[in-house]
Amino acid sequence: MNKKILISLSVISVVAAVAVGGTIAYFSNTETSAGNIFIAGSIDLKVDHTLQTYNGIDCKTCSVDIISDTSNIVTGTASGTDPVAFPHAAVLVSTPYNLRWTAIIDGASWIWATDPTTEYDAANDVIYTFEKTFDWYGPITGTSLSFVVGSDNSVEVWLNGVKIAENTSEYGYESGHVLTISNLNVEQGTNTLEFKVKNWKQTNGTWQTNPGGLLYRLIIGGNCQDDYFKTNCQLWGSTDLTDQKFFNFNDLKPADSGVNVISLHNAGNDAWVCMGLLNKVDNENGVNQSEIAAGDNATSTVGELSQNLELFIWKDTDKDGLYELGESPVGSYGFDELNRIAINDSVTGTGDDLNSGADEYLGLVWCFGNQTVFGQTITCDGSSSSYNIAQTDSFLADLYFYAEQSRNNLDFTCVQIPS
Ligand SMILES: [Ca+2]
Ligand SMILES: [Ca+2]
Ligand SMILES: [Ca+2]
Ligand SMILES: [Ca+2]
């Protein structure tokens, strides 16, 4: 049997009353036993995180700062002769060929599809399209906008498929002729910026006399001040996880609680799905008098935070972060025991695998203290002095989602995953 496995990891970093950094990991793994039944296709799980609250405060985007650099993508051209297949990363213009390129934007670099501009593209009218995406969640009101675009020669700026501004000047590369955009209709979720840059033909032009180029910086100024949660929480659209964190708190107190909505998108074959924590680390970070009074050991190095963090998971069908009638519970867990949780496996229900192309929406409610779920009401009680044992402690872990094909694998259970 040919079996493909993908595991996505993301970090939990929760700290009681001390700040600490986290590490991040992602890996995918393919296991193959060759020569038997061949099953085409693969398992590809994508994960998004579109809603988070902490003590009733919503996570939202604080700021955006993007520039022309090699993370911009060249998506296509009109009559240009870039020999590399699209899409591909934009390249830095290695030499400021044209002394008239007086536009300077802090932090931004001149980019183009090729370096240097091809011979044909310097002598003919050509247009290249550069693309960059950014996420925005929450209100845009109260933010500031700075958006300046330099171009050689003219440029159209598009946002989410709509042209929002253009610079028709041949001299977009001069400081006095750059394009300044003062209004941006940002959408919730992922926004796509496109720059359609036209290099104007010059008879017998060369890469020295007639290069093409794009230079820009977009800053949407924050409105989160120094709120740790707001400036450190992250929301994102459907993606393979790399460095995203679902949890990042630096000053937890008993009775603190929060909600996360996580969506799993199955972009591959029908699959079983499990989740859990790996690489759990409980740090003591010293033992104070309150901890000792609560029963901690003065010489302890292993903290007690994960034992005192509780979690309830349910299938949040309407992805609103509220546990409502008709939505199925997955279960209640301590963070210290959270591993190999069955979201969809052969014992969670008949035919309960996650179909190809389908989504699963999970709601998570965590509590520092004693969590109870009664009917649709979830409470968090941190009033016991026993929680003092976790003062100054910290907890880090990787949150993983595991997908395994369900076809020809009907008896799979999440407890089969190596822990
Ligand atoms: Ca030019
Ligand atoms: Ca401690
Ligand atoms: Ca709901
Ligand atoms: Ca402790």
Short mmCIF file of N, CA, C and O in Angstrom, two decimals, residues 42-136:
data_model
loop_
_atom_site.label_atom_id
_atom_site.label_comp_id
_atom_site.label_asym_id
_atom_site.label_seq_id
_atom_site.Cartn_x
_atom_site.Cartn_y
_atom_site.Cartn_z
N SER A 42 -2.55 12.34 -3.38
CA SER A 42 -1.80 12.59 -2.15
C SER A 42 -2.75 13.14 -1.10
O SER A 42 -3.92 13.39 -1.36
N ILE A 43 -2.22 13.29 0.07
CA ILE A 43 -2.95 13.90 1.18
C ILE A 43 -2.38 15.30 1.36
O ILE A 43 -1.17 15.47 1.49
N ASP A 44 -3.22 16.29 1.32
CA ASP A 44 -2.74 17.66 1.48
C ASP A 44 -3.73 18.41 2.36
O ASP A 44 -4.81 18.77 1.93
N LEU A 45 -3.33 18.63 3.59
CA LEU A 45 -4.19 19.31 4.55
C LEU A 45 -3.74 20.76 4.67
O LEU A 45 -2.55 21.03 4.84
N LYS A 46 -4.68 21.68 4.52
CA LYS A 46 -4.35 23.09 4.73
C LYS A 46 -5.15 23.59 5.93
O LYS A 46 -6.25 23.12 6.20
N VAL A 47 -4.59 24.53 6.63
CA VAL A 47 -5.14 24.95 7.90
C VAL A 47 -5.27 26.47 7.92
O VAL A 47 -4.36 27.17 7.50
N ASP A 48 -6.43 26.95 8.37
CA ASP A 48 -6.50 28.39 8.58
C ASP A 48 -6.93 28.71 10.01
O ASP A 48 -7.31 27.82 10.77
N HIS A 49 -6.83 29.94 10.37
CA HIS A 49 -7.10 30.42 11.72
C HIS A 49 -7.72 31.79 11.55
O HIS A 49 -7.02 32.77 11.34
N THR A 50 -9.06 31.83 11.57
CA THR A 50 -9.72 33.06 11.15
C THR A 50 -10.39 33.80 12.29
O THR A 50 -10.94 34.88 12.08
N LEU A 51 -10.36 33.22 13.49
CA LEU A 51 -11.01 33.90 14.61
C LEU A 51 -10.29 33.53 15.89
O LEU A 51 -9.98 32.36 16.12
N GLN A 52 -9.98 34.51 16.72
CA GLN A 52 -9.40 34.23 18.03
C GLN A 52 -9.82 35.34 18.99
O GLN A 52 -9.82 36.52 18.62
N THR A 53 -10.19 34.93 20.19
CA THR A 53 -10.43 35.92 21.25
C THR A 53 -9.65 35.53 22.48
O THR A 53 -9.30 34.36 22.68
N TYR A 54 -9.36 36.52 23.31
CA TYR A 54 -8.66 36.30 24.58
C TYR A 54 -9.35 37.17 25.62
O TYR A 54 -9.37 38.40 25.47
N ASN A 55 -9.96 36.53 26.61
CA ASN A 55 -10.74 37.25 27.61
C ASN A 55 -11.73 38.21 26.93
O ASN A 55 -11.93 39.34 27.36
N GLY A 56 -12.31 37.73 25.85
CA GLY A 56 -13.35 38.50 25.18
C GLY A 56 -12.85 39.53 24.18
O GLY A 56 -13.64 40.18 23.49
N ILE A 57 -11.52 39.69 24.08
CA ILE A 57 -10.95 40.66 23.13
C ILE A 57 -10.66 39.94 21.82
O ILE A 57 -10.07 38.87 21.80
N ASP A 58 -11.08 40.54 20.72
CA ASP A 58 -10.87 39.91 19.42
C ASP A 58 -9.45 40.12 18.92
O ASP A 58 -8.90 41.23 19.02
N CYS A 59 -8.89 39.09 18.35
CA CYS A 59 -7.65 39.25 17.60
C CYS A 59 -7.97 39.99 16.31
O CYS A 59 -8.98 39.74 15.67
N LYS A 60 -7.12 40.92 15.94
CA LYS A 60 -7.30 41.62 14.67
C LYS A 60 -5.93 42.00 14.14
O LYS A 60 -4.94 41.95 14.86
N THR A 61 -5.90 42.36 12.88
CA THR A 61 -4.64 42.79 12.29
C THR A 61 -4.29 44.18 12.80
O THR A 61 -5.14 45.08 12.79
N CYS A 62 -3.08 44.36 13.27
CA CYS A 62 -2.66 45.68 13.78
C CYS A 62 -2.06 46.52 12.66
O CYS A 62 -2.30 47.72 12.59
N SER A 63 -1.25 45.91 11.83
CA SER A 63 -0.55 46.71 10.82
C SER A 63 -0.08 45.82 9.68
O SER A 63 0.01 44.60 9.83
N VAL A 64 0.21 46.46 8.57
CA VAL A 64 0.75 45.77 7.40
C VAL A 64 1.91 46.62 6.90
O VAL A 64 1.83 47.85 6.92
N ASP A 65 2.99 45.99 6.53
CA ASP A 65 4.15 46.72 5.99
C ASP A 65 4.76 45.84 4.91
O ASP A 65 5.43 44.86 5.21
N ILE A 66 4.49 46.17 3.65
CA ILE A 66 5.06 45.35 2.57
C ILE A 66 5.79 46.25 1.57
O ILE A 66 5.46 47.42 1.40
N ILE A 67 6.79 45.68 0.94
CA ILE A 67 7.67 46.44 0.06
C ILE A 67 7.94 45.65 -1.22
O ILE A 67 7.68 44.45 -1.29
N SER A 68 8.47 46.36 -2.21
CA SER A 68 8.98 45.67 -3.40
C SER A 68 10.25 44.93 -3.00
O SER A 68 11.22 45.54 -2.54
N ASP A 69 10.21 43.61 -3.12
CA ASP A 69 11.37 42.77 -2.85
C ASP A 69 11.13 41.43 -3.54
O ASP A 69 10.17 41.29 -4.31
N THR A 70 11.97 40.45 -3.26
CA THR A 70 11.86 39.18 -4.00
C THR A 70 10.71 38.31 -3.53
O THR A 70 10.52 37.21 -4.05
N SER A 71 9.94 38.76 -2.53
CA SER A 71 8.73 38.01 -2.17
C SER A 71 7.56 38.37 -3.06
O SER A 71 6.50 37.75 -2.98
N ASN A 72 7.73 39.39 -3.91
CA ASN A 72 6.71 39.70 -4.90
C ASN A 72 6.81 38.68 -6.05
O ASN A 72 7.91 38.20 -6.37
N ILE A 73 5.67 38.39 -6.64
CA ILE A 73 5.62 37.35 -7.67
C ILE A 73 5.32 38.00 -9.02
O ILE A 73 4.41 38.84 -9.13
N VAL A 74 6.10 37.63 -10.04
CA VAL A 74 5.78 38.07 -11.40
C VAL A 74 4.80 37.05 -11.96
O VAL A 74 5.13 35.88 -12.12
N THR A 75 3.57 37.51 -12.22
CA THR A 75 2.54 36.54 -12.61
C THR A 75 2.36 36.44 -14.11
O THR A 75 1.75 35.48 -14.58
N GLY A 76 2.85 37.43 -14.85
CA GLY A 76 2.67 37.34 -16.30
C GLY A 76 3.16 38.59 -16.99
O GLY A 76 3.64 39.53 -16.34
N THR A 77 3.05 38.59 -18.31
CA THR A 77 3.53 39.73 -19.08
C THR A 77 2.67 39.92 -20.32
O THR A 77 2.04 38.98 -20.79
N ALA A 78 2.65 41.15 -20.81
CA ALA A 78 2.10 41.42 -22.13
C ALA A 78 3.29 41.75 -23.02
O ALA A 78 3.90 42.81 -22.86
N SER A 79 3.66 40.83 -23.87
CA SER A 79 4.69 40.94 -24.90
C SER A 79 6.13 40.98 -24.38
O SER A 79 7.07 41.12 -25.16
N GLY A 80 6.32 40.85 -23.07
CA GLY A 80 7.68 40.81 -22.54
C GLY A 80 8.38 39.51 -22.88
O GLY A 80 7.74 38.52 -23.23
N THR A 81 9.71 39.49 -22.77
CA THR A 81 10.48 38.32 -23.21
C THR A 81 11.24 37.65 -22.08
O THR A 81 12.21 36.95 -22.31
N ASP A 82 10.77 37.87 -20.86
CA ASP A 82 11.33 37.13 -19.72
C ASP A 82 11.31 35.63 -20.05
O ASP A 82 10.24 35.07 -20.32
N PRO A 83 12.47 34.96 -20.05
CA PRO A 83 12.49 33.55 -20.46
C PRO A 83 12.04 32.57 -19.37
O PRO A 83 11.86 31.38 -19.65
N VAL A 84 11.81 33.06 -18.15
CA VAL A 84 11.45 32.14 -17.06
C VAL A 84 9.94 31.99 -17.01
O VAL A 84 9.19 32.96 -17.16
N ALA A 85 9.47 30.76 -16.79
CA ALA A 85 8.02 30.49 -16.76
C ALA A 85 7.36 31.24 -15.60
O ALA A 85 7.93 31.36 -14.52
N PHE A 86 6.15 31.72 -15.84
CA PHE A 86 5.38 32.41 -14.81
C PHE A 86 4.51 31.39 -14.07
O PHE A 86 4.09 30.42 -14.67
N PRO A 87 4.19 31.65 -12.78
CA PRO A 87 4.70 32.76 -11.99
C PRO A 87 6.10 32.45 -11.45
O PRO A 87 6.45 31.31 -11.28
N HIS A 88 6.85 33.51 -11.19
CA HIS A 88 8.16 33.32 -10.55
C HIS A 88 8.46 34.55 -9.69
O HIS A 88 7.82 35.59 -9.84
N ALA A 89 9.42 34.40 -8.81
CA ALA A 89 9.75 35.50 -7.91
C ALA A 89 10.34 36.67 -8.69
O ALA A 89 11.10 36.48 -9.65
N ALA A 90 9.99 37.88 -8.28
CA ALA A 90 10.63 39.07 -8.84
C ALA A 90 12.12 39.06 -8.48
O ALA A 90 12.52 38.47 -7.49
N VAL A 91 12.92 39.70 -9.33
CA VAL A 91 14.36 39.76 -9.05
C VAL A 91 14.76 41.20 -8.74
O VAL A 91 14.14 42.16 -9.22
N LEU A 92 15.77 41.33 -7.91
CA LEU A 92 16.28 42.67 -7.58
C LEU A 92 17.03 43.23 -8.77
O LEU A 92 17.73 42.50 -9.47
N VAL A 93 16.88 44.50 -9.01
CA VAL A 93 17.66 45.18 -10.03
C VAL A 93 19.03 45.44 -9.41
O VAL A 93 19.14 46.17 -8.43
N SER A 94 20.07 44.79 -9.97
CA SER A 94 21.35 44.78 -9.27
C SER A 94 22.11 46.09 -9.38
O SER A 94 22.93 46.41 -8.53
N THR A 95 21.84 46.87 -10.43
CA THR A 95 22.56 48.13 -10.62
C THR A 95 21.55 49.24 -10.90
O THR A 95 20.65 49.03 -11.70
N PRO A 96 21.68 50.35 -10.25
CA PRO A 96 20.80 51.47 -10.61
C PRO A 96 21.27 52.08 -11.93
O PRO A 96 21.94 53.09 -11.96
N TYR A 97 20.88 51.40 -13.04
CA TYR A 97 21.43 51.78 -14.34
C TYR A 97 21.18 53.24 -14.67
O TYR A 97 22.01 53.94 -15.21
N ASN A 98 19.97 53.65 -14.33
CA ASN A 98 19.52 54.94 -14.82
C ASN A 98 19.69 55.98 -13.72
O ASN A 98 19.05 55.90 -12.68
N LEU A 99 20.56 56.95 -13.97
CA LEU A 99 20.83 57.95 -12.94
C LEU A 99 19.61 58.80 -12.64
O LEU A 99 19.58 59.52 -11.66
N ARG A 100 18.60 58.65 -13.46
CA ARG A 100 17.38 59.43 -13.21
C ARG A 100 16.43 58.70 -12.26
O ARG A 100 15.37 59.19 -11.95
N TRP A 101 16.83 57.49 -11.81
CA TRP A 101 16.01 56.78 -10.82
C TRP A 101 16.22 57.44 -9.45
O TRP A 101 16.89 56.91 -8.58
N THR A 102 15.62 58.60 -9.28
CA THR A 102 15.82 59.35 -8.04
C THR A 102 14.77 59.04 -6.98
O THR A 102 14.86 59.53 -5.86
N ALA A 103 13.76 58.25 -7.34
CA ALA A 103 12.76 57.87 -6.33
C ALA A 103 13.43 56.95 -5.31
O ALA A 103 14.07 55.97 -5.68
N ILE A 104 13.32 57.28 -4.05
CA ILE A 104 13.88 56.45 -2.98
C ILE A 104 12.78 56.20 -1.96
O ILE A 104 12.11 57.14 -1.52
N ILE A 105 12.54 54.93 -1.65
CA ILE A 105 11.54 54.58 -0.65
C ILE A 105 12.23 53.72 0.40
O ILE A 105 12.77 52.66 0.07
N ASP A 106 12.23 54.19 1.63
CA ASP A 106 12.90 53.48 2.73
C ASP A 106 12.56 52.00 2.76
O ASP A 106 11.40 51.64 2.80
N GLY A 107 13.57 51.15 2.74
CA GLY A 107 13.35 49.72 2.89
C GLY A 107 13.01 48.98 1.62
O GLY A 107 13.11 47.76 1.56
N ALA A 108 12.57 49.70 0.59
CA ALA A 108 12.13 49.05 -0.64
C ALA A 108 13.28 48.98 -1.65
O ALA A 108 14.18 49.81 -1.64
N SER A 109 13.23 47.96 -2.51
CA SER A 109 14.25 47.77 -3.54
C SER A 109 13.60 47.78 -4.92
O SER A 109 12.47 47.35 -5.08
N TRP A 110 14.36 48.27 -5.92
CA TRP A 110 13.88 48.17 -7.29
C TRP A 110 13.83 46.71 -7.70
O TRP A 110 14.79 45.96 -7.49
N ILE A 111 12.70 46.29 -8.26
CA ILE A 111 12.57 44.91 -8.75
C ILE A 111 12.09 44.92 -10.19
O ILE A 111 11.53 45.91 -10.67
N TRP A 112 12.32 43.80 -10.88
CA TRP A 112 11.84 43.62 -12.24
C TRP A 112 11.73 42.13 -12.50
O TRP A 112 12.05 41.31 -11.62
N ALA A 113 11.24 41.76 -13.66
CA ALA A 113 11.06 40.35 -13.98
C ALA A 113 12.39 39.68 -14.30
O ALA A 113 12.58 38.49 -14.07
N THR A 114 13.32 40.47 -14.87
CA THR A 114 14.64 39.95 -15.24
C THR A 114 15.68 40.94 -14.77
O THR A 114 15.38 42.11 -14.52
N ASP A 115 16.90 40.48 -14.65
CA ASP A 115 18.00 41.39 -14.34
C ASP A 115 19.17 41.04 -15.23
O ASP A 115 19.74 39.96 -15.09
N PRO A 116 19.59 41.90 -16.16
CA PRO A 116 18.95 43.19 -16.42
C PRO A 116 17.70 43.03 -17.28
O PRO A 116 17.33 41.92 -17.64
N THR A 117 17.06 44.16 -17.61
CA THR A 117 15.96 44.18 -18.58
C THR A 117 16.44 43.57 -19.90
O THR A 117 17.55 43.88 -20.36
N THR A 118 15.62 42.68 -20.48
CA THR A 118 16.09 42.03 -21.72
C THR A 118 16.22 43.05 -22.84
O THR A 118 15.59 44.11 -22.82
N GLU A 119 17.03 42.68 -23.82
CA GLU A 119 17.30 43.57 -24.95
C GLU A 119 16.00 43.96 -25.65
O GLU A 119 15.74 45.14 -25.93
N TYR A 120 15.14 42.95 -25.90
CA TYR A 120 13.86 43.23 -26.57
C TYR A 120 12.99 44.15 -25.71
O TYR A 120 12.39 45.11 -26.21
N ASP A 121 12.94 43.86 -24.38
CA ASP A 121 12.04 44.62 -23.50
C ASP A 121 12.48 46.08 -23.34
O ASP A 121 11.66 46.94 -22.99
N ALA A 122 13.76 46.35 -23.60
CA ALA A 122 14.24 47.73 -23.53
C ALA A 122 13.90 48.53 -24.79
O ALA A 122 13.87 49.75 -24.76
N ALA A 123 13.60 47.82 -25.87
CA ALA A 123 13.35 48.50 -27.15
C ALA A 123 11.88 48.52 -27.54
O ALA A 123 11.50 49.12 -28.54
N ASN A 124 11.03 47.83 -26.71
CA ASN A 124 9.61 47.69 -27.06
C ASN A 124 8.72 47.99 -25.85
O ASN A 124 9.16 47.91 -24.71
N ASP A 125 7.46 48.30 -26.15
CA ASP A 125 6.48 48.46 -25.07
C ASP A 125 6.19 47.08 -24.47
O ASP A 125 5.70 46.19 -25.18
N VAL A 126 6.46 46.90 -23.19
CA VAL A 126 6.14 45.63 -22.53
C VAL A 126 5.53 45.93 -21.16
O VAL A 126 5.82 46.96 -20.54
N ILE A 127 4.68 45.04 -20.71
CA ILE A 127 4.06 45.18 -19.39
C ILE A 127 4.30 43.90 -18.60
O ILE A 127 4.09 42.80 -19.13
N TYR A 128 4.74 44.06 -17.36
CA TYR A 128 4.84 42.92 -16.44
C TYR A 128 3.92 43.16 -15.25
O TYR A 128 3.77 44.29 -14.79
N THR A 129 3.30 42.06 -14.78
CA THR A 129 2.42 42.15 -13.61
C THR A 129 3.11 41.53 -12.39
O THR A 129 3.58 40.38 -12.45
N PHE A 130 3.20 42.31 -11.32
CA PHE A 130 3.80 41.88 -10.06
C PHE A 130 2.68 41.75 -9.03
O PHE A 130 1.82 42.63 -8.94
N GLU A 131 2.73 40.68 -8.24
CA GLU A 131 1.66 40.42 -7.27
C GLU A 131 2.21 40.22 -5.87
O GLU A 131 3.28 39.64 -5.69
N LYS A 132 1.45 40.74 -4.90
CA LYS A 132 1.80 40.54 -3.49
C LYS A 132 0.50 40.47 -2.70
O LYS A 132 -0.43 41.26 -2.95
N THR A 133 0.40 39.52 -1.78
CA THR A 133 -0.83 39.41 -0.98
C THR A 133 -0.54 39.81 0.47
O THR A 133 0.59 39.72 0.95
N PHE A 134 -1.58 40.26 1.14
CA PHE A 134 -1.49 40.51 2.59
C PHE A 134 -2.84 40.21 3.21
O PHE A 134 -3.88 40.31 2.56
N ASP A 135 -2.80 39.80 4.48
CA ASP A 135 -4.04 39.48 5.20
C ASP A 135 -4.48 40.66 6.04
O ASP A 135 -3.66 41.39 6.59
N TRP A 136 -5.79 40.84 6.14
CA TRP A 136 -6.34 41.85 7.05
C TRP A 136 -7.58 41.30 7.74
O TRP A 136 -8.49 40.81 7.07
#
